Coordinates of C-alpha atoms in Angstrom, one line a residue:
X168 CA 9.8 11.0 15.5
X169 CA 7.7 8.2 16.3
X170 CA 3.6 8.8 17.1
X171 CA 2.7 6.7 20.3
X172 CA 0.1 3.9 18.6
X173 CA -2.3 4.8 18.2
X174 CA -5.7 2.6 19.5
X175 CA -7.4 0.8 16.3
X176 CA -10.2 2.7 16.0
X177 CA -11.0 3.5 12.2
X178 CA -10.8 7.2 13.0
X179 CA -7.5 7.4 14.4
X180 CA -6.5 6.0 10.8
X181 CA -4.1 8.3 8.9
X182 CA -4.6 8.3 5.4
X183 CA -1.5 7.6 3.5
X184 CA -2.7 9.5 0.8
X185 CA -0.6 6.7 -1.7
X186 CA -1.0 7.2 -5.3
X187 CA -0.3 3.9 -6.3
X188 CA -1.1 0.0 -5.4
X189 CA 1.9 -0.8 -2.7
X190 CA 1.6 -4.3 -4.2
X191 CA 0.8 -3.7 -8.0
X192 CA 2.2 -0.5 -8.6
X193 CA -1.0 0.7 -10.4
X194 CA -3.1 3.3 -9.6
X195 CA -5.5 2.9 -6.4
X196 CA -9.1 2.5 -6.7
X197 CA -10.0 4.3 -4.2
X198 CA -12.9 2.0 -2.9
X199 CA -10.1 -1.1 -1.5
X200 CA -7.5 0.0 1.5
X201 CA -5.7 -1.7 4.1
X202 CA -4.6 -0.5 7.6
X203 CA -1.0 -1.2 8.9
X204 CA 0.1 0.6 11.6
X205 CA -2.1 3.5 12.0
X206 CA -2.0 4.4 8.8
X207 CA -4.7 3.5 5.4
X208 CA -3.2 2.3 2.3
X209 CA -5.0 2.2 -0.9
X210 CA -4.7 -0.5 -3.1
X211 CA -6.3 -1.4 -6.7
X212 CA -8.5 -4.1 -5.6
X213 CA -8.9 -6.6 -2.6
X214 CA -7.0 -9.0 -3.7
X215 CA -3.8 -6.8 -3.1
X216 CA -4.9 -6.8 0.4
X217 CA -4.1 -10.1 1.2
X218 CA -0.5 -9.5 -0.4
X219 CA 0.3 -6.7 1.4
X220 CA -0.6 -8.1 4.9
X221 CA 2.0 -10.9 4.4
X222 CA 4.7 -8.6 3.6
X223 CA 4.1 -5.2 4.2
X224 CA 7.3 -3.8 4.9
X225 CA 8.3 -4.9 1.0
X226 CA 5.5 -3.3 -0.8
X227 CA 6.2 0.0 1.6
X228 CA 9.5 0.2 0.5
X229 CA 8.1 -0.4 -3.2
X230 CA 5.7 1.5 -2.8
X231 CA 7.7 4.5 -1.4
X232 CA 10.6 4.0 -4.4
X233 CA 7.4 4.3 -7.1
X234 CA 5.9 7.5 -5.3
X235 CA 9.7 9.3 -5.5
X236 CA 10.7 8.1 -8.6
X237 CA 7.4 7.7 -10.6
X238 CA 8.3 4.4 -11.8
X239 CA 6.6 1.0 -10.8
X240 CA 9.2 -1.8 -9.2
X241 CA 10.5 -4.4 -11.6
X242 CA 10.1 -7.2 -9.0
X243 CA 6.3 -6.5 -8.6
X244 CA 4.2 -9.1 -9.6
X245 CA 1.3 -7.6 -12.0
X246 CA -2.3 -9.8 -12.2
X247 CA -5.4 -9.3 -14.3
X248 CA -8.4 -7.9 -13.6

């Protein structure tokens, strides 16, 4: 079941409560998110934000693989800090 959307006012945002960096797959720093369809993702650091908003529907599904199985996505592409 489907939500109606909802309008983009910040506190209508669900927070996904993700563990992990959709984009990275490491741990999320709790200070960078990004919103995509109603809901907040966090994410390491900003520059994951950019990433994500170009393909959000791949990191999701990443993301969502890592949360069940525990195991960051091979195909992710890592960066330094």
């Amino acid at each position: 079941e489907k939500a109606p959307p909802a309008p983009s006012a910040s506190a209508s945002l669900v927070d996904a409560g993700n563990k992990f960096c959709p984009v990275s797959g490491d741990k999320v720093s709790g200070k960078h998110f990004v919103e995509y369809q109603g809901k907040k993702y966090g994410l390491c650091c900003k520059m994951c934000a950019g990433k994500f908003k170009k393909n959000p529907e791949k990191y999701l599904m990443a993301m969502v693989n890592q949360e069940l199985t525990g195991k960051p996505v091979e195909s992710h592409d890592h960066h330094m800090h």
